[in-house]
CSV table of C-alpha atoms in Angstrom, one decimal:
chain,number,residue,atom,x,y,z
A,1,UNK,CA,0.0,0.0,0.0
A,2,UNK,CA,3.1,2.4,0.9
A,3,UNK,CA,4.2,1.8,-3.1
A,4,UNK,CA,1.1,2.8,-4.3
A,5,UNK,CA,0.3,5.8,-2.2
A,6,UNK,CA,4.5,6.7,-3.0
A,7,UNK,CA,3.0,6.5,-7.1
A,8,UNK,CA,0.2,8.4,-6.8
A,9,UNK,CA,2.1,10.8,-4.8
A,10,UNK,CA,4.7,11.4,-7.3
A,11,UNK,CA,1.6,11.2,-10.2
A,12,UNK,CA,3.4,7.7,-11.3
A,13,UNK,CA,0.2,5.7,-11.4
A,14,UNK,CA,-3.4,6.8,-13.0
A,15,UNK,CA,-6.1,6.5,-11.2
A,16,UNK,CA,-8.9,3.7,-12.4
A,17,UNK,CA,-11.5,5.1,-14.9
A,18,UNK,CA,-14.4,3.9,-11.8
A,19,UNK,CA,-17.6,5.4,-11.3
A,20,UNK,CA,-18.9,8.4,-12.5
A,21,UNK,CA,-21.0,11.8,-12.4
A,22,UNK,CA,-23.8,11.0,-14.5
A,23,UNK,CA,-27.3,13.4,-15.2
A,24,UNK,CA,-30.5,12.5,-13.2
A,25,UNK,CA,-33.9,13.3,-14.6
A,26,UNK,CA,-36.1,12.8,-11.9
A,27,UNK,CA,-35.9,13.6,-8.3
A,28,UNK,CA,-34.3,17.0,-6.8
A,29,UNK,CA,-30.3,16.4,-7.9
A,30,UNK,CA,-29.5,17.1,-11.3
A,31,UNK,CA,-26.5,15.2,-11.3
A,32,UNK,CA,-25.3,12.2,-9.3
A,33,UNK,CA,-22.0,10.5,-8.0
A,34,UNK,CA,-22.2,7.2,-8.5
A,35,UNK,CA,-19.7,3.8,-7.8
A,36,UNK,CA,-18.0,1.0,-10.0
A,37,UNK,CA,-20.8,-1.1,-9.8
A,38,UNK,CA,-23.6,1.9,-10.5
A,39,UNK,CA,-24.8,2.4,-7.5
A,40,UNK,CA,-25.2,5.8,-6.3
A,41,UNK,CA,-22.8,7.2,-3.2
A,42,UNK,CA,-25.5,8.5,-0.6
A,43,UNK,CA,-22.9,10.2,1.4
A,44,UNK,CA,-22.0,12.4,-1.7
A,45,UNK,CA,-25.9,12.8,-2.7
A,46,UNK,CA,-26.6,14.2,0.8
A,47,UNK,CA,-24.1,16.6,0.3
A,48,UNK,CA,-24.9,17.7,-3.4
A,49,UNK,CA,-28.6,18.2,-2.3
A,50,UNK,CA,-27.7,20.5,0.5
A,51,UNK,CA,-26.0,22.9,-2.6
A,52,UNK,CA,-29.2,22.0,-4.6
A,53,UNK,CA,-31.4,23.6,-1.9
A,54,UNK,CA,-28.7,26.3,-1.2
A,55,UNK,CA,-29.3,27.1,-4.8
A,56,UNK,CA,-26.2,26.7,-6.2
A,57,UNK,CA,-26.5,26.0,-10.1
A,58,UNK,CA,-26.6,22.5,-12.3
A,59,UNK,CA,-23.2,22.6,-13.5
A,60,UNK,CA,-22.3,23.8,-9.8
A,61,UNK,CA,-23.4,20.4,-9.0
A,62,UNK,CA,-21.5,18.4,-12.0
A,63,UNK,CA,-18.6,20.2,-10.7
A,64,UNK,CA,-18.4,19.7,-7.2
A,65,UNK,CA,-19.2,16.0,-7.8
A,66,UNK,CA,-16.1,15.6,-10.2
A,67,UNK,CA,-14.2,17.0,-7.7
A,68,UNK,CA,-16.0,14.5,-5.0
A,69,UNK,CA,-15.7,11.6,-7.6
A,70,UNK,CA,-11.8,12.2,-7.8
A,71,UNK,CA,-11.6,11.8,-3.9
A,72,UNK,CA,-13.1,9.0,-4.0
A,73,UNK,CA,-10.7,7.3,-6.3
A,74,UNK,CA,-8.3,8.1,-4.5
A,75,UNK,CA,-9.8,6.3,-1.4
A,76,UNK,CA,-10.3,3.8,-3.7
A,77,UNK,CA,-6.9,3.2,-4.1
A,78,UNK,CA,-5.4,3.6,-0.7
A,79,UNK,CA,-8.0,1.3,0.3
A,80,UNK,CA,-9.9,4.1,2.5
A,81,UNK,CA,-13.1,4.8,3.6
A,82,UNK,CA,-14.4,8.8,3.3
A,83,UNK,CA,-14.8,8.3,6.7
A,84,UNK,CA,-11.1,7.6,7.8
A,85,UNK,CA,-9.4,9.8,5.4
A,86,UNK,CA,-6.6,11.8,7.1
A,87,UNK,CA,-4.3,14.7,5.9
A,88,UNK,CA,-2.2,12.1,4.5
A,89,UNK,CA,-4.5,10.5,2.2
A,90,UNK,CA,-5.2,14.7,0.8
A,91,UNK,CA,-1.1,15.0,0.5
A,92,UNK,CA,-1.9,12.3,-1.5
A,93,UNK,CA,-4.6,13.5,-4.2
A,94,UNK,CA,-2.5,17.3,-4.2
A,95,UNK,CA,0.7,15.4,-4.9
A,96,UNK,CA,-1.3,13.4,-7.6
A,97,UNK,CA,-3.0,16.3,-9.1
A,98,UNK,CA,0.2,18.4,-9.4
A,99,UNK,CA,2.1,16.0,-11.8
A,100,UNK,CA,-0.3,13.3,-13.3
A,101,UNK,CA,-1.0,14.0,-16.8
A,102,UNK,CA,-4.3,15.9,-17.6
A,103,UNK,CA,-6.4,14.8,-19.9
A,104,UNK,CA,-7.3,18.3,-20.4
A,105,UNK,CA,-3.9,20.0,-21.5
A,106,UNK,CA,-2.7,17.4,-24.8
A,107,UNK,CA,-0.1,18.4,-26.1
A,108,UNK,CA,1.9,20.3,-22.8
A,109,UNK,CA,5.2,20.2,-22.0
A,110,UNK,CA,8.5,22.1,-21.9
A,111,UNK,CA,7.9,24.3,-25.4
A,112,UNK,CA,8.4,27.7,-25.3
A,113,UNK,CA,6.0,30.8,-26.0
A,114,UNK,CA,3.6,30.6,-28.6
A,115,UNK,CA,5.6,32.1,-31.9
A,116,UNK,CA,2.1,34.0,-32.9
A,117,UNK,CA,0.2,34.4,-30.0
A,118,UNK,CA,2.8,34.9,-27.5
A,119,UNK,CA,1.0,32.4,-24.8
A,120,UNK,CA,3.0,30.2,-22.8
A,121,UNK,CA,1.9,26.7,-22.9
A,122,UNK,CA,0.1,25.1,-20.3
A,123,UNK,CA,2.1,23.1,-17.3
A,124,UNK,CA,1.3,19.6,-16.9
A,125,UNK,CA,-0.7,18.1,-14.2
A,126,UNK,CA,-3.8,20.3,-12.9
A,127,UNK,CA,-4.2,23.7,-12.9
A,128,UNK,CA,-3.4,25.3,-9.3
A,129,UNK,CA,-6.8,27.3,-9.5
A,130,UNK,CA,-8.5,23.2,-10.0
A,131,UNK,CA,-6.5,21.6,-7.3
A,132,UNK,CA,-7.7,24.4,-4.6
A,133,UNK,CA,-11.1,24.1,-5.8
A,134,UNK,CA,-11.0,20.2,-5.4
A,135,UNK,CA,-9.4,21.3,-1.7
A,136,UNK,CA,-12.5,23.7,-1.0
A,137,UNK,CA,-15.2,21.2,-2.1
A,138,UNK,CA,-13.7,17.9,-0.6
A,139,UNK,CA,-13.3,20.5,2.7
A,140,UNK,CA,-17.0,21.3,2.0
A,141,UNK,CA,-17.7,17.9,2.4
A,142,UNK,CA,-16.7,16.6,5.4
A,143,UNK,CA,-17.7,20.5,7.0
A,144,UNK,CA,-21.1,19.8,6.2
A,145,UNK,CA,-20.8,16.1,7.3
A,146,UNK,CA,-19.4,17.3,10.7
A,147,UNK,CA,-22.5,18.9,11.6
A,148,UNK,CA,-24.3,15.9,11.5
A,149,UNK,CA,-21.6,13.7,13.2
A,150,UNK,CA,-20.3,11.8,10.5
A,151,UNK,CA,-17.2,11.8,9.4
A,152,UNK,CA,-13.4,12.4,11.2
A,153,UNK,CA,-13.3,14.6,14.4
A,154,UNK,CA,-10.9,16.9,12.3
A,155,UNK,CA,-11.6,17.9,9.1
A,156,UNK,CA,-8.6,16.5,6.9
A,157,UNK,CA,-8.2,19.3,4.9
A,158,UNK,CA,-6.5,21.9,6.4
A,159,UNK,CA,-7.3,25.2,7.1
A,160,UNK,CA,-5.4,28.9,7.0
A,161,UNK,CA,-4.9,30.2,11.0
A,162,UNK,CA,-7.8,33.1,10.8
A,163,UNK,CA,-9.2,32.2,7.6
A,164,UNK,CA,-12.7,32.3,9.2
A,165,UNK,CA,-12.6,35.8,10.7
A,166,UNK,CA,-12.9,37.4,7.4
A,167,UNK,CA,-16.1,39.4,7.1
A,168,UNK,CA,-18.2,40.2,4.1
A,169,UNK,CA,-17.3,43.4,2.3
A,170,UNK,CA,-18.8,45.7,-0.6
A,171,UNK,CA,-18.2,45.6,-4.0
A,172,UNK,CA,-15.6,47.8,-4.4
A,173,UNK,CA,-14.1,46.9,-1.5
A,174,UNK,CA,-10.5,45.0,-1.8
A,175,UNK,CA,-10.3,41.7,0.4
A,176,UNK,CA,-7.6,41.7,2.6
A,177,UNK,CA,-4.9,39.0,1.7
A,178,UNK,CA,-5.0,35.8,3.8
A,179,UNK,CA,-2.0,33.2,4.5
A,180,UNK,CA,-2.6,30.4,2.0
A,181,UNK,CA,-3.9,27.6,3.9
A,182,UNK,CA,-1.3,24.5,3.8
A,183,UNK,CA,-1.5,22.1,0.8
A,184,UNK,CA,-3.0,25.3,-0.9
A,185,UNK,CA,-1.5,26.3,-4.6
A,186,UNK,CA,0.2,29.4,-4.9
A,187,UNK,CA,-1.8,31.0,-7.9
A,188,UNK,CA,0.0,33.3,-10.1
A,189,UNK,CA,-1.7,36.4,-11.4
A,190,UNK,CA,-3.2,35.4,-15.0
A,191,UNK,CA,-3.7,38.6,-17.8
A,192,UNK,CA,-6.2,38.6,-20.0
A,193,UNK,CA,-5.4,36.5,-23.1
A,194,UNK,CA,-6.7,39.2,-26.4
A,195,UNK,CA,-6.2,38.4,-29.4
A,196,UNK,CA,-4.2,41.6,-31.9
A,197,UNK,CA,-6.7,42.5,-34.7
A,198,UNK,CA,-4.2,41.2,-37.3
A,199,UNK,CA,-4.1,37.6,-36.1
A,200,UNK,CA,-7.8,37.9,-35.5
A,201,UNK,CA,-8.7,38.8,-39.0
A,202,UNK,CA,-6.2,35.7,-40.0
A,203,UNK,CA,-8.2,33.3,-37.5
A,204,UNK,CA,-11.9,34.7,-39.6
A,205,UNK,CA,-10.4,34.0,-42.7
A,206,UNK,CA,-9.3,30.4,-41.9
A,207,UNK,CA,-12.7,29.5,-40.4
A,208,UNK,CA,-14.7,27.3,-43.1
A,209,UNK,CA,-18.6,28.4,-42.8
A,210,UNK,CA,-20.9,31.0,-41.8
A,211,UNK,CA,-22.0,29.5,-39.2
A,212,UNK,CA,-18.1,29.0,-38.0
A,213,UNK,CA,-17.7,33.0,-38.5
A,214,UNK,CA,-21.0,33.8,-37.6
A,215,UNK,CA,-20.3,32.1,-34.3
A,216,UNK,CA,-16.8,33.6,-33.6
A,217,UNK,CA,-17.6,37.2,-34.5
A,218,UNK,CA,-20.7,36.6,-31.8
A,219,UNK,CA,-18.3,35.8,-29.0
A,220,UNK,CA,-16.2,38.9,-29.6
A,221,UNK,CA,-19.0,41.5,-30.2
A,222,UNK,CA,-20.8,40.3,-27.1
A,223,UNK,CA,-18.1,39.0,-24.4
A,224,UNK,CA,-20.5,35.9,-23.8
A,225,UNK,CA,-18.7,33.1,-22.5
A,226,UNK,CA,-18.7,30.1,-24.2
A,227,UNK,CA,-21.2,28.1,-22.7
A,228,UNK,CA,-24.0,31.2,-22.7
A,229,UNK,CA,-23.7,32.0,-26.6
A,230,UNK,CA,-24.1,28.3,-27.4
A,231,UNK,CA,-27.2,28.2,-25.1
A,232,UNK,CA,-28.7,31.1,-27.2
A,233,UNK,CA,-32.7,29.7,-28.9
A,234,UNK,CA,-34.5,31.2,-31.3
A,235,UNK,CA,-36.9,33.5,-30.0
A,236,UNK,CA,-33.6,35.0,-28.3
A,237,UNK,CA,-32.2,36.9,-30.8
A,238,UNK,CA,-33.2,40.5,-31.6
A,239,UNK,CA,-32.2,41.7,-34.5
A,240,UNK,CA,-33.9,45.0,-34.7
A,241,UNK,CA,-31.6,45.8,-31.5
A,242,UNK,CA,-28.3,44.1,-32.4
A,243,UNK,CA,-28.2,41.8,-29.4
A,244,UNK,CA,-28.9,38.1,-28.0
A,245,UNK,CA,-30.4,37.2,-24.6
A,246,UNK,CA,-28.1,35.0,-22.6
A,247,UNK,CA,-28.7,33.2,-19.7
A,248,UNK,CA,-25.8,34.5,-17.5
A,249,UNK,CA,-23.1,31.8,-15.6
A,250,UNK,CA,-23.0,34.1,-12.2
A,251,UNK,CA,-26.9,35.0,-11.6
A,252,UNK,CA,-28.7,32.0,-13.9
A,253,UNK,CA,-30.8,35.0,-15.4
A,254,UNK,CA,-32.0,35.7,-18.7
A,255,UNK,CA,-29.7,39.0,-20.2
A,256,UNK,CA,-29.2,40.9,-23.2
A,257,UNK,CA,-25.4,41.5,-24.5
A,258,UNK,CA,-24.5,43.3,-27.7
A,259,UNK,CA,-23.7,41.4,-31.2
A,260,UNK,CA,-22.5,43.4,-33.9
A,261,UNK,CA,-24.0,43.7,-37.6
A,262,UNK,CA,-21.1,41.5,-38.8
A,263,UNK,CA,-22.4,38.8,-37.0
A,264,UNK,CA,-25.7,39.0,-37.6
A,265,UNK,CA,-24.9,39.4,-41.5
A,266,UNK,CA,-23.5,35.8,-41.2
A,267,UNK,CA,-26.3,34.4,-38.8
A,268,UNK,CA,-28.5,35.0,-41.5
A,269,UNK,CA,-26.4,33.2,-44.2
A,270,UNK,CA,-25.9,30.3,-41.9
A,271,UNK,CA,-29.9,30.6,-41.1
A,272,UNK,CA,-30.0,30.8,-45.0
A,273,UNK,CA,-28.1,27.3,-45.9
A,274,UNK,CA,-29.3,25.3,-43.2
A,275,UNK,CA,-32.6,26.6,-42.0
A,276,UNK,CA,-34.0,29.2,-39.0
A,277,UNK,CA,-34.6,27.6,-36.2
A,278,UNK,CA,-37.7,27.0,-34.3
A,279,UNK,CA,-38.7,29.6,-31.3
A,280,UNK,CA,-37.4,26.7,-29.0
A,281,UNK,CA,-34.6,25.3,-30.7
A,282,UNK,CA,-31.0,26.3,-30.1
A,283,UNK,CA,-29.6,28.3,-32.8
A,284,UNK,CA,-26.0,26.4,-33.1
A,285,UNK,CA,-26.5,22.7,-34.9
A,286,UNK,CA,-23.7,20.6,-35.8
A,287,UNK,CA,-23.6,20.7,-39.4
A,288,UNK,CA,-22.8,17.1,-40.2
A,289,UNK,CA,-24.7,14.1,-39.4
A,290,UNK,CA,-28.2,13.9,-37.6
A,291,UNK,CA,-29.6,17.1,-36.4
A,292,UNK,CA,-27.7,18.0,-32.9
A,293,UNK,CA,-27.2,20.9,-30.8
A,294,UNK,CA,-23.5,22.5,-31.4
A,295,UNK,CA,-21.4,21.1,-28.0
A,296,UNK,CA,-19.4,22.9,-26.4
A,297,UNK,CA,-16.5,20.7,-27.4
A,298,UNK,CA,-17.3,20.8,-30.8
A,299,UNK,CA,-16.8,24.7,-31.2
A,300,UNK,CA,-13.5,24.3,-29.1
A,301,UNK,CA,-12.7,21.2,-32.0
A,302,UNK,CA,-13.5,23.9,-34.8
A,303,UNK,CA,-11.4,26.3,-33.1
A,304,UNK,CA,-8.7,23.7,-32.6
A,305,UNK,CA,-8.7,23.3,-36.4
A,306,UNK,CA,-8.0,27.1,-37.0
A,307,UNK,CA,-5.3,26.9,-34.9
A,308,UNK,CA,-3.6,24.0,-36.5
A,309,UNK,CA,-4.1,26.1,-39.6
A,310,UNK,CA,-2.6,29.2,-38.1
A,311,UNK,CA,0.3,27.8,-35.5
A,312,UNK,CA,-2.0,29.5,-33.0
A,313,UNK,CA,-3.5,28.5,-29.2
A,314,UNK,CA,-6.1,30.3,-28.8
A,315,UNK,CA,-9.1,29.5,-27.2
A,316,UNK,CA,-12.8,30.0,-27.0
A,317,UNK,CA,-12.6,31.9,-23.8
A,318,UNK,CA,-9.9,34.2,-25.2
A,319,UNK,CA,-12.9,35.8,-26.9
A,320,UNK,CA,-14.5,37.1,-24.2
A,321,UNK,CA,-11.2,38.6,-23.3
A,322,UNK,CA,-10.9,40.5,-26.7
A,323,UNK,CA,-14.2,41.7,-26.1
A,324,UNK,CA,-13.2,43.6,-22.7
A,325,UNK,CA,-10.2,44.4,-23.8
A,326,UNK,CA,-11.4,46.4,-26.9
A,327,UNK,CA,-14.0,48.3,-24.5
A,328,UNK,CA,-11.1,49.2,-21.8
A,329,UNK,CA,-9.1,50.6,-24.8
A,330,UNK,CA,-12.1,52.5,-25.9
A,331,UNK,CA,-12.2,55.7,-24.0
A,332,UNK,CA,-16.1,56.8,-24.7
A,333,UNK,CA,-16.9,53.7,-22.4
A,334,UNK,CA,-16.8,53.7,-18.9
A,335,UNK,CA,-15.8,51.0,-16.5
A,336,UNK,CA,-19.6,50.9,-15.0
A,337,UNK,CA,-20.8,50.3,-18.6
A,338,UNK,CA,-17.9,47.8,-19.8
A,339,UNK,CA,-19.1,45.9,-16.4
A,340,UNK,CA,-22.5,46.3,-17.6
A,341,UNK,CA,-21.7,44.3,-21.2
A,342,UNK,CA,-19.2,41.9,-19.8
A,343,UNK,CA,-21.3,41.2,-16.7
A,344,UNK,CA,-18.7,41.5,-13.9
A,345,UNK,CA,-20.3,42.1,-10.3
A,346,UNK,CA,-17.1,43.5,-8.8
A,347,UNK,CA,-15.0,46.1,-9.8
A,348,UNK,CA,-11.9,43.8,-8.6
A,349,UNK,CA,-12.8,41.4,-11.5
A,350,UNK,CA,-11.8,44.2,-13.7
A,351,UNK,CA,-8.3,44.6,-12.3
A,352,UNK,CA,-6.4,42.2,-15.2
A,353,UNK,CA,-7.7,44.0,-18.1
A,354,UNK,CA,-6.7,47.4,-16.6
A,355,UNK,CA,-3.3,46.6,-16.6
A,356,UNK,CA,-1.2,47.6,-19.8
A,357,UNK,CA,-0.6,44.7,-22.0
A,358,UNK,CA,3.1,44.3,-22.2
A,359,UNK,CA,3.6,43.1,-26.1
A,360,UNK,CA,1.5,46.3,-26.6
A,361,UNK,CA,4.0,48.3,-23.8
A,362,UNK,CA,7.1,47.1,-26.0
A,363,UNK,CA,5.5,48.5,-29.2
A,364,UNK,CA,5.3,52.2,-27.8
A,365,UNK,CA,9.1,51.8,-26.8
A,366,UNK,CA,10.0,50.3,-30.2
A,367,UNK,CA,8.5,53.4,-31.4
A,368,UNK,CA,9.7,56.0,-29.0
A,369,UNK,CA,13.3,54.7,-29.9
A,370,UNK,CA,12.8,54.7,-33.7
A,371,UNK,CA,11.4,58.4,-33.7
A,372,UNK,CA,13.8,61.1,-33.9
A,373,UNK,CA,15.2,63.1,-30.8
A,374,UNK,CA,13.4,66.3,-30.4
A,375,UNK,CA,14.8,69.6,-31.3
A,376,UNK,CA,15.0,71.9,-28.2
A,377,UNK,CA,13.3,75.2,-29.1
A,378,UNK,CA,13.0,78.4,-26.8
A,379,UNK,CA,9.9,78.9,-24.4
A,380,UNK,CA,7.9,81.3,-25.6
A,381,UNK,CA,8.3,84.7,-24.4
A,382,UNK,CA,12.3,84.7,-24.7
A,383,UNK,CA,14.2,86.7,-27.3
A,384,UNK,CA,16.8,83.9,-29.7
A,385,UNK,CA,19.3,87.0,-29.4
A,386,UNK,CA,19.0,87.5,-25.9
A,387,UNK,CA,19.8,84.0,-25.0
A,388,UNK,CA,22.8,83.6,-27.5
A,389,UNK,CA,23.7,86.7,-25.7
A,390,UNK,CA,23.9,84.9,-22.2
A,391,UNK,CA,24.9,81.3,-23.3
A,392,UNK,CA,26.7,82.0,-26.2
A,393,UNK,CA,25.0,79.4,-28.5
């Protein structure tokens, strides 16, 4: 057991492909966690219905029971209950999730910067934003278990000294920094990942139908995310007003964002070759095949083609970051009304795409360098023969 808890440690060993997070249809969970022989986990339905009747969202739910899932393949393997877990066994699922390979980042490694785009390639193993978020939901967990007496005396994932003894503050208010807890990932500050006009006209011209541009011109008129655009019906698009109604990631509600005539110019030549659709029906198909909704990770495939094409990485959320970035750089828009179209509820959310991009910082230096020195001249007011007078130029 030592050699197999040392292998998952050092992200050696996978972990089995047992159980799974799988959609319910009836009852109050929309999702459920269930075990290698089908069987749903009852300790982990408890919990998820508790976030259910908290009202956290759907894909809330889907996410906190991948994260729950993971845990418990880990157990799995150590050959521990949930309810004898220990510090040790979470060393064990950080260590694991630092340096196994991702099935999410193909094609990661030790290459350098992007030629075009100028990204840096994504580390292997998980991100340190997912591994904290596994921490805060498998913490979750066995919180909410406590209450009931279930579970370990102590909570085996630990916590920051004074973490609980922060108190709610305002919008604009800045938190105050808090000691990362222990086994916590030291997150580096990300900036906003724009794409230059130039390369963005390349990436239009690459893409292979209207539908293709009419749905990448969308994302960066509008700053939707990725998920909300494709989620976009019939009877939600007003074209008299230039904009689609979206129903938004952070309050669930039904809201309008902008879409430029561009877009809407090839919406209706895509509606035009493959037929409008219903009131009801989502306006993205998949072209091929039998009629089906466009998936999520078939617009990231199409995208992934373009960048083959191009020597790019960009990706479908790097649209949204265009988007904000082309407002901040516009000054007849405010930073209430760019918060207004992207959506953001707090003015710290805005922070990244404040900050001067530097690729654009090294092009105003290129140029200061490459223009000529100025030519002193004489304040106005002063007489040329006076001065020659006194400083004999």
């Amino acid at each position: 057991m030592d050699d197999v808890r040392l292998k998952l440690l050092e992200g050696r060993t996978g972990l089995l492909a047992i159980g799974a997070v799988v959609p319910r249809t009836d009852g109050l969970l929309p999702y459920v966690v269930i075990d290698d022989k089908g069987q749903e986990i009852e300790d982990f339905s408890v919990f998820l219905r508790d976030l259910v009747l908290s009202d956290m969202s759907p894909l809330t739910v889907r996410s906190y029971g991948n994260d729950l899932l993971r845990w418990w393949r880990v157990l799995s393997l150590l050959g521990s209950g949930w309810e004898q877990a220990t510090r040790a066994e979470v060393e064990v699922l950080v260590g694991w999730m630092r340096s196994a390979v991702n099935p999410q980042r193909p094609g990661t490694g030790n290459r350098g910067r992007n030629s075009r785009t100028g990204k840096r390639p994504l580390a292997g193993g998980y991100a340190p934003a997912t591994i904290n978020h596994a921490l805060s939901v498998i913490s979750s967990f066995y919180s909410y278990h406590a209450r009931f007496g279930r579970g370990p005396l102590i909570n085996p994932v630990p916590e920051a000294a004074g973490r609980r003894r922060l108190v709610h503050r305002g919008r604009t208010e800045t938190m105050p920094r808090a000691n990362r807890a222990p086994l916590r990932q030291k997150k580096s500050e990300w900036l906003p990942r724009s794409i230059p006009d130039d390369l963005f006209d390349d990436l239009m011209e690459a893409l292979r139908t209207n539908r293709d541009r009419a749905l990448v011109s969308m994302y960066v008129s509008s700053g939707a995310r990725a998920s909300e655009l494709l989620g976009v019906h019939g009877d939600q698009i007003d074209w008299a007003g230039q904009r689609v109604w979206v129903v938004s990631k952070g309050s669930r509600l039904l809201e309008p964002v902008p879409v430029s005539p561009e877009s809407l110019q090839y919406l209706t030549m895509y509606f035009h070759e493959h037929g409008s659709p219903r009131p009801d029906e989502l306006i993205w198909r998949a072209l091929h095949g039998k009629p089906r909704p466009l998936t999520y990770h078939a617009a990231r495939r199409m995208l992934q083609r373009v960048n083959a094409v191009l020597g790019t990485d960009w990706s479908l959320h790097d649209f949204r970051h265009t988007t904000i970035n082309r407002m901040v750089a516009d000054p007849n828009l405010t930073l209430p009304e760019i918060m207004a179209v992207s959506r953001h509820r707090q003015v710290s959310s805005m922070t990244p795409y404040l900050r001067p991009r530097i690729d654009e910082v090294f092009q105003k230096v290129q140029e200061h360098m490459a223009s000529p020195r100025p030519q002193p001249t004489l304040t106005p007011g002063y007489d040329p023969d006076d001065f020659s007078v006194v400083f004999g130029a």
